[in-house]
Structures are given as C-alpha cells and as structure tokens.
C-alpha positions as MATLAB code, in Angstrom:
seq = 'MAARHAETIAAVATPIGEGAIGIVRLSGPEAISIVDSFFMGRHSLLNVRTHSLVYGRILNAKGEPIDECLVGVMRAPNTFTGEDIVEINCHGGRLVVEAVLSLVLEAGARPAERGEFTQRAFLNGRLDLAQAEAVIDIVRARSPRGLYVAARQLEGVLSERVRAVREKLLHAVAHIQVMIDYPDEGVDELGSDELMEELTSAQGALEQLIKGARVGKVYRDGIRLAIVGRPNVGKSSLLNALLHEERAIVTEIAGTTRDTIESSALLGEIPVTLTDTAGLRETDDPVEKIGVDRTRKAISSADLALVVVDGSRPLTEDDTAVLEWLQSEASTIPIIVVVNKCDLGIVVDLEALPQPKGRARVVRVSALSGEGLQRLEEVALDVITGEIELEGAPILVTRARHIASIEVAKRAVSAAIESLELGMTSDVVSVDLQESLEALGQITGESVAEEVVAHIFAEFCVGK';
ca = [
     -19.408  -21.576   -7.273;
     -19.559  -19.131   -4.347;
     -18.374  -16.236   -6.537;
     -20.974  -16.966   -9.211;
     -23.607  -17.364   -6.520;
     -22.914  -13.754   -5.416;
     -23.599  -12.391   -8.904;
     -26.945  -11.000  -10.019;
     -28.529  -13.130  -12.727;
     -31.256  -12.356  -15.260;
     -33.357  -14.169  -17.832;
     -36.621  -13.999  -19.730;
     -39.126  -15.971  -17.650;
     -41.909  -16.202  -20.256;
     -41.967  -17.986  -23.627;
     -40.273  -16.129  -26.461;
     -42.693  -14.745  -29.037;
     -45.713  -12.468  -29.139;
     -47.905  -12.430  -26.058;
     -49.775  -10.152  -23.705;
     -46.959   -9.963  -21.155;
     -43.246  -10.678  -21.146;
     -41.358  -11.019  -17.875;
     -37.656  -10.404  -17.339;
     -36.563  -11.787  -13.972;
     -33.491  -10.843  -11.908;
     -32.132  -12.370   -8.708;
     -29.143  -11.322   -6.654;
     -27.728   -8.544   -4.493;
     -27.778   -5.897   -7.242;
     -31.163   -6.793   -8.763;
     -33.025   -3.726   -7.459;
     -30.300   -1.166   -8.182;
     -29.752   -2.543  -11.699;
     -33.400   -2.080  -12.699;
     -33.623    1.260  -10.874;
     -30.846    2.584  -13.123;
     -33.138    2.622  -16.197;
     -36.628    2.614  -14.627;
     -38.607    5.864  -14.479;
     -41.435    5.842  -11.954;
     -42.905    8.066   -9.265;
     -40.537    6.540   -6.714;
     -37.082    5.002   -6.851;
     -37.185    1.227   -6.634;
     -34.524    1.480   -3.917;
     -37.123    2.961   -1.573;
     -40.231    0.875   -2.256;
     -41.455   -1.732    0.204;
     -40.847   -5.391   -0.426;
     -43.403   -7.263   -2.496;
     -44.555   -4.066   -4.193;
     -45.698   -3.643   -7.791;
     -44.613   -0.299   -9.255;
     -45.814    1.337  -12.478;
     -43.362    3.230  -14.690;
     -41.392    3.327  -17.940;
     -38.221    1.646  -19.155;
     -35.739    4.064  -20.729;
     -32.798    3.173  -22.939;
     -29.269    4.602  -22.620;
     -30.352    7.732  -24.565;
     -33.250    8.338  -22.192;
     -35.782    7.251  -24.809;
     -38.813    5.218  -23.668;
     -38.872    1.529  -24.620;
     -42.066    0.429  -22.894;
     -44.470    0.987  -20.041;
     -44.240   -1.709  -17.430;
     -45.024   -2.932  -13.937;
     -41.987   -3.830  -11.838;
     -42.300   -6.266   -8.945;
     -39.781   -5.776   -6.134;
     -39.238   -8.614   -3.635;
     -36.549   -8.303   -1.000;
     -34.552  -11.112    0.588;
     -34.968  -13.407    2.377;
     -38.695  -13.948    1.752;
     -38.443  -14.676   -1.962;
     -38.310  -17.768   -4.140;
     -34.516  -17.731   -4.350;
     -33.905  -16.251   -0.894;
     -32.277  -13.251   -2.630;
     -33.572   -9.894   -3.867;
     -35.770  -10.518   -6.895;
     -37.086   -8.047   -9.450;
     -39.570   -8.975  -12.176;
     -40.131   -6.547  -15.043;
     -43.584   -7.083  -16.556;
     -43.520   -5.494  -20.003;
     -45.504   -6.058  -23.174;
     -44.883   -9.470  -24.667;
     -43.375   -8.659  -28.063;
     -40.059  -10.291  -28.918;
     -38.260   -6.989  -29.600;
     -39.360   -5.227  -26.423;
     -38.479   -8.217  -24.201;
     -35.055   -8.555  -25.836;
     -34.463   -4.814  -25.446;
     -35.313   -4.916  -21.736;
     -33.081   -7.948  -21.181;
     -30.222   -6.203  -22.998;
     -30.556   -3.197  -20.683;
     -30.463   -5.480  -17.652;
     -27.307   -7.226  -18.847;
     -25.599   -3.975  -19.807;
     -26.353   -2.618  -16.318;
     -24.420   -5.418  -14.617;
     -26.420   -8.646  -14.495;
     -25.217  -11.813  -16.205;
     -27.382  -14.294  -18.127;
     -28.828  -16.993  -15.890;
     -27.980  -20.618  -16.591;
     -30.618  -23.323  -16.971;
     -32.512  -23.753  -13.712;
     -30.281  -21.299  -11.866;
     -33.134  -19.479  -10.100;
     -34.391  -22.756   -8.623;
     -30.818  -23.854   -7.926;
     -30.306  -20.720   -5.836;
     -33.506  -21.492   -3.955;
     -31.961  -24.892   -3.126;
     -28.545  -23.495   -2.205;
     -30.141  -20.836    0.005;
     -32.256  -23.405    1.846;
     -35.616  -22.271    0.465;
     -36.202  -25.692   -1.119;
     -34.592  -29.070   -0.643;
     -33.508  -31.048   -3.703;
     -36.693  -33.116   -3.973;
     -38.798  -29.945   -3.842;
     -36.615  -28.312   -6.477;
     -37.146  -31.286   -8.790;
     -40.892  -30.961   -8.201;
     -40.759  -27.509   -9.797;
     -39.789  -28.933  -13.182;
     -42.315  -31.753  -12.755;
     -45.053  -29.136  -12.289;
     -43.969  -27.371  -15.477;
     -43.923  -30.646  -17.428;
     -47.006  -32.287  -15.900;
     -49.006  -34.170  -18.541;
     -52.162  -34.863  -16.539;
     -54.144  -33.265  -13.687;
     -53.113  -36.123  -11.394;
     -49.451  -35.739  -12.354;
     -49.729  -32.028  -11.545;
     -51.278  -32.822   -8.154;
     -48.525  -35.297   -7.267;
     -45.806  -32.793   -8.270;
     -47.491  -30.010   -6.281;
     -47.609  -32.228   -3.196;
     -43.900  -32.919   -3.557;
     -43.222  -29.188   -3.871;
     -45.049  -28.784   -0.569;
     -42.484  -31.167    0.919;
     -44.642  -34.262    1.510;
     -42.024  -36.686    0.145;
     -39.199  -34.841    1.908;
     -41.031  -35.042    5.241;
     -41.449  -38.805    4.885;
     -37.792  -39.285    3.924;
     -36.621  -37.142    6.836;
     -38.848  -39.089    9.242;
     -37.141  -42.326    8.164;
     -33.714  -40.699    8.458;
     -34.542  -39.603   12.010;
     -35.295  -43.199   12.961;
     -32.030  -44.363   11.424;
     -30.020  -41.542   13.030;
     -31.459  -42.498   16.409;
     -30.408  -46.102   15.805;
     -26.902  -45.070   14.704;
     -26.531  -42.849   17.781;
     -27.619  -45.751   19.988;
     -25.028  -48.010   18.375;
     -22.295  -45.376   18.554;
     -22.834  -44.902   22.290;
     -22.484  -48.651   22.759;
     -19.231  -48.619   20.783;
     -17.759  -45.603   22.598;
     -19.018  -46.397   26.105;
     -19.301  -50.176   26.414;
     -19.307  -50.070   30.216;
     -22.010  -47.422   30.688;
     -24.927  -49.823   30.850;
     -26.419  -48.995   27.457;
     -28.948  -51.549   26.210;
     -27.561  -54.469   24.259;
     -27.367  -54.037   20.469;
     -30.103  -56.576   19.847;
     -32.605  -54.789   22.084;
     -36.269  -54.853   21.155;
     -36.361  -51.051   20.981;
     -33.609  -50.870   18.369;
     -35.099  -53.688   16.292;
     -38.487  -51.979   16.424;
     -36.915  -48.737   15.180;
     -35.286  -50.443   12.203;
     -38.370  -52.495   11.375;
     -40.462  -49.322   11.365;
     -37.997  -47.624    9.007;
     -38.009  -50.671    6.737;
     -41.814  -50.617    6.565;
     -41.887  -46.911    5.708;
     -39.418  -47.449    2.869;
     -41.443  -50.395    1.561;
     -44.529  -48.152    1.422;
     -42.644  -45.579   -0.633;
     -41.441  -48.272   -3.040;
     -44.974  -49.623   -3.330;
     -46.240  -46.278   -4.611;
     -43.274  -45.709   -6.903;
     -44.609  -47.665   -9.886;
     -47.826  -45.661  -10.047;
     -46.032  -42.398   -9.283;
     -43.639  -42.879  -12.172;
     -46.581  -43.668  -14.453;
     -48.269  -40.386  -13.507;
     -45.076  -38.464  -14.219;
     -43.757  -40.214  -17.344;
     -46.913  -41.818  -18.693;
     -46.999  -45.141  -20.541;
     -46.589  -46.345  -24.093;
     -49.491  -48.385  -25.424;
     -49.180  -50.278  -28.724;
     -52.260  -51.273  -30.739;
     -51.340  -54.416  -32.674;
     -52.980  -57.097  -34.757;
     -53.265  -58.409  -38.285;
     -54.382  -55.995  -41.045;
     -58.001  -54.781  -41.211;
     -59.159  -55.752  -37.715;
     -59.892  -52.127  -36.772;
     -56.673  -50.962  -35.122;
     -56.872  -47.477  -36.624;
     -60.559  -47.231  -35.797;
     -59.752  -48.132  -32.188;
     -57.031  -45.466  -32.089;
     -59.483  -42.853  -33.367;
     -62.130  -43.958  -30.869;
     -59.727  -43.741  -27.913;
     -58.521  -40.301  -29.057;
     -62.047  -39.069  -29.890;
     -60.719  -37.719  -33.199;
     -59.957  -38.925  -36.723;
     -56.186  -39.297  -36.299;
     -55.603  -42.371  -38.484;
     -56.929  -43.122  -41.978;
     -59.551  -45.889  -41.971;
     -60.506  -47.851  -45.090;
     -61.748  -51.318  -45.974;
     -58.433  -51.995  -47.717;
     -56.168  -54.286  -45.716;
     -52.766  -52.775  -44.917;
     -53.792  -49.099  -45.129;
     -51.509  -48.287  -42.193;
     -47.939  -48.782  -43.439;
     -46.139  -46.972  -40.617;
     -46.559  -46.383  -36.890;
     -48.750  -43.428  -35.872;
     -48.282  -41.910  -32.413;
     -50.707  -39.693  -30.498;
     -50.977  -38.584  -26.888;
     -54.073  -38.935  -24.734;
     -55.202  -39.401  -21.154;
     -56.266  -42.826  -19.950;
     -58.205  -41.916  -16.844;
     -55.651  -39.560  -15.295;
     -52.596  -41.252  -16.782;
     -50.810  -39.748  -19.808;
     -50.566  -42.308  -22.599;
     -48.724  -42.392  -25.896;
     -50.888  -44.493  -28.225;
     -49.170  -46.152  -31.173;
     -51.221  -47.438  -34.090;
     -49.076  -49.996  -35.876;
     -48.954  -51.639  -39.275;
     -50.631  -55.030  -39.413;
     -48.415  -57.896  -38.307;
     -48.260  -60.523  -41.037;
     -45.877  -62.116  -43.486;
     -45.722  -60.035  -46.663;
     -43.644  -59.679  -49.838;
     -44.462  -55.968  -50.161;
     -41.167  -54.143  -49.360;
     -42.970  -51.069  -47.989;
     -45.259  -53.156  -45.803;
     -42.231  -55.112  -44.551;
     -40.699  -51.878  -43.275;
     -43.977  -51.096  -41.501;
     -44.017  -54.538  -39.886;
     -40.440  -54.098  -38.655;
     -41.370  -50.760  -37.109;
     -44.390  -52.383  -35.508;
     -42.166  -54.917  -33.790;
     -39.896  -52.148  -32.513;
     -42.910  -50.213  -31.212;
     -44.149  -53.285  -29.363;
     -40.762  -53.943  -27.783;
     -40.747  -50.428  -26.246;
     -44.400  -50.512  -25.126;
     -45.676  -50.876  -21.549;
     -48.935  -52.478  -22.661;
     -50.148  -54.086  -25.897;
     -53.744  -54.050  -27.136;
     -54.041  -57.065  -29.448;
     -57.033  -56.424  -31.711;
     -58.981  -59.243  -33.335;
     -62.059  -59.034  -35.550;
     -64.841  -60.509  -33.435;
     -67.186  -60.791  -36.402;
     -64.957  -63.280  -38.234;
     -63.238  -66.587  -37.414;
     -59.609  -66.475  -36.314;
     -56.983  -66.546  -39.024;
     -53.420  -67.809  -39.036;
     -52.287  -64.151  -38.903;
     -54.270  -63.605  -35.677;
     -52.603  -66.615  -34.095;
     -49.172  -65.541  -35.362;
     -49.501  -62.139  -33.660;
     -49.981  -63.664  -30.205;
     -47.366  -66.334  -30.798;
     -44.848  -63.613  -31.721;
     -45.747  -61.630  -28.595;
     -45.385  -64.742  -26.467;
     -41.918  -65.516  -27.815;
     -40.441  -62.050  -28.457;
     -42.253  -59.730  -26.014;
     -43.380  -62.021  -23.217;
     -42.838  -59.433  -20.465;
     -45.318  -56.937  -21.948;
     -48.867  -57.147  -20.501;
     -51.556  -57.893  -23.070;
     -55.232  -57.056  -23.457;
     -57.046  -58.899  -26.245;
     -59.538  -56.449  -27.762;
     -62.390  -58.199  -29.578;
     -63.462  -55.479  -31.983;
     -66.612  -55.149  -34.142;
     -68.792  -56.752  -31.489;
     -71.733  -54.751  -32.906;
     -71.675  -57.166  -35.872;
     -72.039  -60.233  -33.660;
     -69.365  -62.410  -32.068;
     -68.104  -65.228  -34.282;
     -64.465  -65.499  -33.216;
     -63.406  -68.454  -31.027;
     -61.093  -66.922  -28.435;
     -60.284  -70.304  -26.924;
     -58.341  -71.067  -30.101;
     -55.889  -68.211  -29.409;
     -52.527  -69.166  -27.888;
     -52.512  -67.967  -24.264;
     -49.645  -65.663  -23.257;
     -48.059  -66.017  -19.839;
     -50.415  -64.924  -17.084;
     -53.375  -65.118  -19.510;
     -54.363  -61.948  -21.313;
     -57.423  -59.937  -20.304;
     -60.217  -59.969  -22.919;
     -62.507  -56.995  -23.610;
     -65.238  -56.763  -26.235;
     -65.617  -53.403  -27.970;
     -67.015  -51.686  -31.007;
     -64.708  -48.927  -32.176;
     -67.555  -47.783  -34.438;
     -70.298  -47.413  -31.823;
     -68.114  -46.881  -28.753;
     -69.509  -49.950  -26.980;
     -67.040  -51.382  -24.453;
     -64.501  -48.533  -24.701;
     -65.030  -47.419  -21.116;
     -64.545  -50.994  -19.948;
     -61.344  -51.200  -22.029;
     -59.986  -48.085  -20.313;
     -60.857  -49.522  -16.881;
     -59.092  -52.809  -17.623;
     -56.063  -51.020  -19.058;
     -55.809  -48.860  -15.914;
     -56.033  -51.968  -13.756;
     -53.240  -53.661  -15.715;
     -51.048  -50.548  -15.555;
     -51.468  -49.793  -11.867;
     -51.687  -53.363  -10.560;
     -53.003  -53.701   -7.025;
     -52.174  -50.158   -5.914;
     -55.150  -47.974   -5.095;
     -54.904  -44.698   -7.005;
     -56.990  -42.940   -4.395;
     -55.451  -43.059   -0.962;
     -51.853  -43.735   -1.989;
     -50.360  -41.211    0.472;
     -47.096  -40.454   -1.303;
     -46.246  -41.334   -4.875;
     -42.530  -41.353   -5.684;
     -42.185  -40.271   -9.301;
     -38.507  -39.883  -10.181;
     -36.194  -42.770  -11.051;
     -33.425  -41.105   -9.012;
     -35.589  -41.102   -5.887;
     -36.786  -44.653   -6.453;
     -33.212  -45.942   -6.819;
     -32.108  -44.195   -3.604;
     -35.069  -45.554   -1.640;
     -34.366  -49.075   -2.882;
     -30.707  -48.787   -1.821;
     -31.783  -47.492    1.591;
     -34.298  -50.295    2.034;
     -31.753  -52.996    1.145;
     -29.263  -51.498    3.596;
     -31.813  -51.387    6.431;
     -32.831  -54.981    5.689;
     -29.152  -55.979    5.841;
     -28.828  -54.205    9.211;
     -31.849  -56.078   10.574;
     -30.429  -59.380    9.354;
     -27.085  -58.562   11.010;
     -28.873  -57.859   14.274;
     -30.738  -61.145   14.085;
     -27.461  -63.003   13.420;
     -25.751  -61.298   16.353;
     -23.182  -59.480   14.219;
     -20.946  -56.841   15.778;
     -22.255  -53.306   16.187;
     -19.837  -51.787   13.665;
     -21.197  -54.073   10.917;
     -24.747  -52.908   11.623;
     -23.603  -49.287   11.720;
     -22.029  -49.545    8.248;
     -25.355  -50.715    6.769;
     -27.252  -47.893    8.460;
     -24.753  -45.294    7.261;
     -25.284  -46.545    3.708;
     -29.033  -46.119    4.130;
     -28.618  -42.597    5.509;
     -26.371  -41.679    2.601;
     -28.936  -42.934    0.074;
     -31.829  -41.035    1.648;
     -29.717  -37.890    1.911;
     -29.296  -37.957   -1.851;
     -33.060  -37.457   -2.264;
     -33.310  -34.280   -0.221;
     -29.787  -33.038   -0.919;
     -28.008  -33.552    2.395;
     -25.459  -35.933    0.889;
     -25.709  -35.456   -2.862;
     -22.680  -34.946   -5.105;
     -22.223  -31.584   -6.805;
     -22.265  -33.141  -10.279;
     -25.658  -34.725   -9.539;
     -27.034  -31.329   -8.526;
     -25.670  -29.793  -11.746;
     -27.266  -32.561  -13.815;
     -30.649  -32.075  -12.129;
     -30.818  -28.339  -12.762;
     -29.651  -28.786  -16.352;
     -33.131  -30.253  -16.981;
     -34.721  -26.869  -16.314;
     -35.383  -24.100  -18.803;
     -33.584  -20.765  -18.601;
     -35.556  -18.382  -16.391;
     -36.891  -21.064  -14.029;
];
C-alpha cells in the first residue's frame, strides 16, 4: 500500500460526455512536473505559487495543440489529499478530455482507483473516516436536509462527539489501569462516584446519538412508501397528486394498474420512493394475479403503507381484506388509512375496518382537489420520524456502519456500569471499556480494519 501511495494518480473528475468544462485531476509527488511536461504557458508550472490558476495550452507528443485550458496548481500539504494536486480545466468534450488524460498517463501517472483521492486524504490525516464517508453522502444527497446533515459530518461534528465520548472512556480506562498497576498508591476505589459519573455521562452521550440515528438514516437513505387498496379507490390519483404530475394512468375502469409504478419525491425534506400498486383483491385474471403478487412484495419491503379507501362509498369485502392481509402478513409496517374522494361526501364507515396493531392513523383527502394532502404529508412525517424533533436534533447519525458501532459501544459501557455496581474486579470492567473504545474507533478510523476501509472507498466514483 505504501508504494502505491507514493505514486501519482490521475482521473477525470467530471462526468463523461459533452459539457462546458472537463477536469482531469492529479495527486501525488510528480503531479506538477507531469503536467508541466506538456503544458505551454507563460511560466513553468514548477515555478508558480501554490493555489494558482494558470492559462495555457496542452500540446501532444508532436507539439500540436490539443486545447486551451486553465491549470490549477495546489502544493502539499494544504490540499484535499495532503499531496500536490493539479487540476486541468479543459473544454468538456469527450475526445479532448480523453486526450488530456492519455497525455497524463503517458507522462507517468497511473489511473486512480475508486475513491482514491478521498482515501489519500484519510491516509494523510486530512479527513478521518467518518468525514471521508460524508464526502460520498454529499455527492449522493437526495434532499436539502440530507445534504445539510452530510455537510455537517464533513465538518467533523459527528467525529467530535465520538472523540469526546472516547476521551471519557480513555480517562476511565487510565484510572482503572493505575489501580491495577499501583494498588498501594492510594488511588480511589474502582467504584468511586467520579468514575461512575464518567461512564454514565458517556452512556448518555451514546444514547443521544442512537436516538437521532433513525431520523438520520431516513434523511440519507429515504423511505419506501406503498400506496395500497382495492381497485378503483384512487390509488393512482393519489400518487399523481403527491408527485404533482401525471405519472400513473387514471381511468374509471377497475384494475387499470396491473403492475407496480415507482417514483421518487420529497416528503417534507425526506426522500421518498412512492409505489403505486395493483389493487389487492381475489381475481381469476392471470395478468392481474401477477400484479397482486408484486403488490404484496412491494408492501413487504415498504417502510409505510397508505391504505386507500373510497370515502364516498360503503366498505366492501375487498377493503376489509386489504387490512386483514396487512394485519396478518405485514403487521410491523406502519399504516395510514387514507379516506379518498372526500369531496364527494363521506359515506364509508371506518369503524367497520379491522384495526391493525397500534391503530392506524386516518386522514381524509381528495386526490382530485388536493384537500387534505398537506395533512397527509404531516401525518406521514410524524409516523416516519416518531417522537424525534427534526429541528434541534444536534447530530444525526446516518450510516448503518456508524449506528452499529455506536450500539456496540453503548452496550459495552452499560455492561461496565453494571459490573461496577456489582463490585466486579477492575479487569472485567476494563475489558468492557476496551470493547467500547474499539467500536468507536471504527467510526473515525483509529481502529478500523484495512478491508473495511477498502470497502468504504469502493463506494466512491473514480476521480473523487
């Protein structure tokens, strides 16, 4: 790894295809000299000041011009990777970008691997592992709120909180170790109030991080929302109303939707994948049966189900069957009963519906007029986020890897506290605390395995 780390790497940092600008990025000890070998400007790149933008031309091996460009020169250590970086800003045509990259590689650079620029920033101490992961979360953000959360993590907010907890635990471990090594030096007893207070404080901080994890993961990954019900209750109309576009075909004919239709939208500031499903009912139509099977699969993978009933008509056996199926086959999925067509007058008797566990929320809407849609969004957000306040949640943990490590750390600290309360020996308590330290170190990179690091950066695109 060290040998490869000493090499100069290069990649196209902008999307392939026609565009105003294409950027070829280099990082490594030979980055400046490599580009200087085929760059023609008023000054050699070897002599320009760091963080300068230089105008000139790119020449091929025959001395023929390929393109005019601006070359950015950034010298170590004050760069993204901590190494010398050069960025060639040329015109954004596919051929010219490929030609410039070919010159770079022929002059001594090697192609960068996925995420290698950010990986070098991590290895050179410019970013910790949690900050590095925030880079890809910024690139892939699906909502303004998700972007904000990722940007805060890039600033190091999560890392600071994790390190603060680790400091408390390190202090406790040091206290215990002194007691083990110097039992006759008058160090406070293991069960001292000060030590217990330190561990209790760390436990509380970890609990706060776990509390925000559910919402944080929702902001990053979004949720899957299935619109279900018997045929012709207005499921497709509701989908179109929530999307503010005519995405699904709407007719008066029952069973128009024969397959699942997926579309992405924002629910408040949460990215949502909406799935319009075929009507759930018993049918002899082989095509409709396939649609019903796919509906059931869509429901089983959903985070929330909107069960639509026609409020302008009495309940049918098919309406009742939908909720009974949800209650028996998908009982863990939260439900909102959407009483549609309320503009036609409410006839349906909701008390006759079987009540799922925890009782479903009920919202009256008109997909046609838009009445009640805002209320539906508010209720859906409340169901998704639970009791956590979206505003004021100080740190939202978004990645499953981080959440798992924090949960391990919290369990280990709780075990250490219990051992203290039971009067267990100091070495038993120390083992629990070491486990917690190890888990937290995996978040920021202090104690993470090399294969985990490789897996993380494999998520990135080439050039990032």
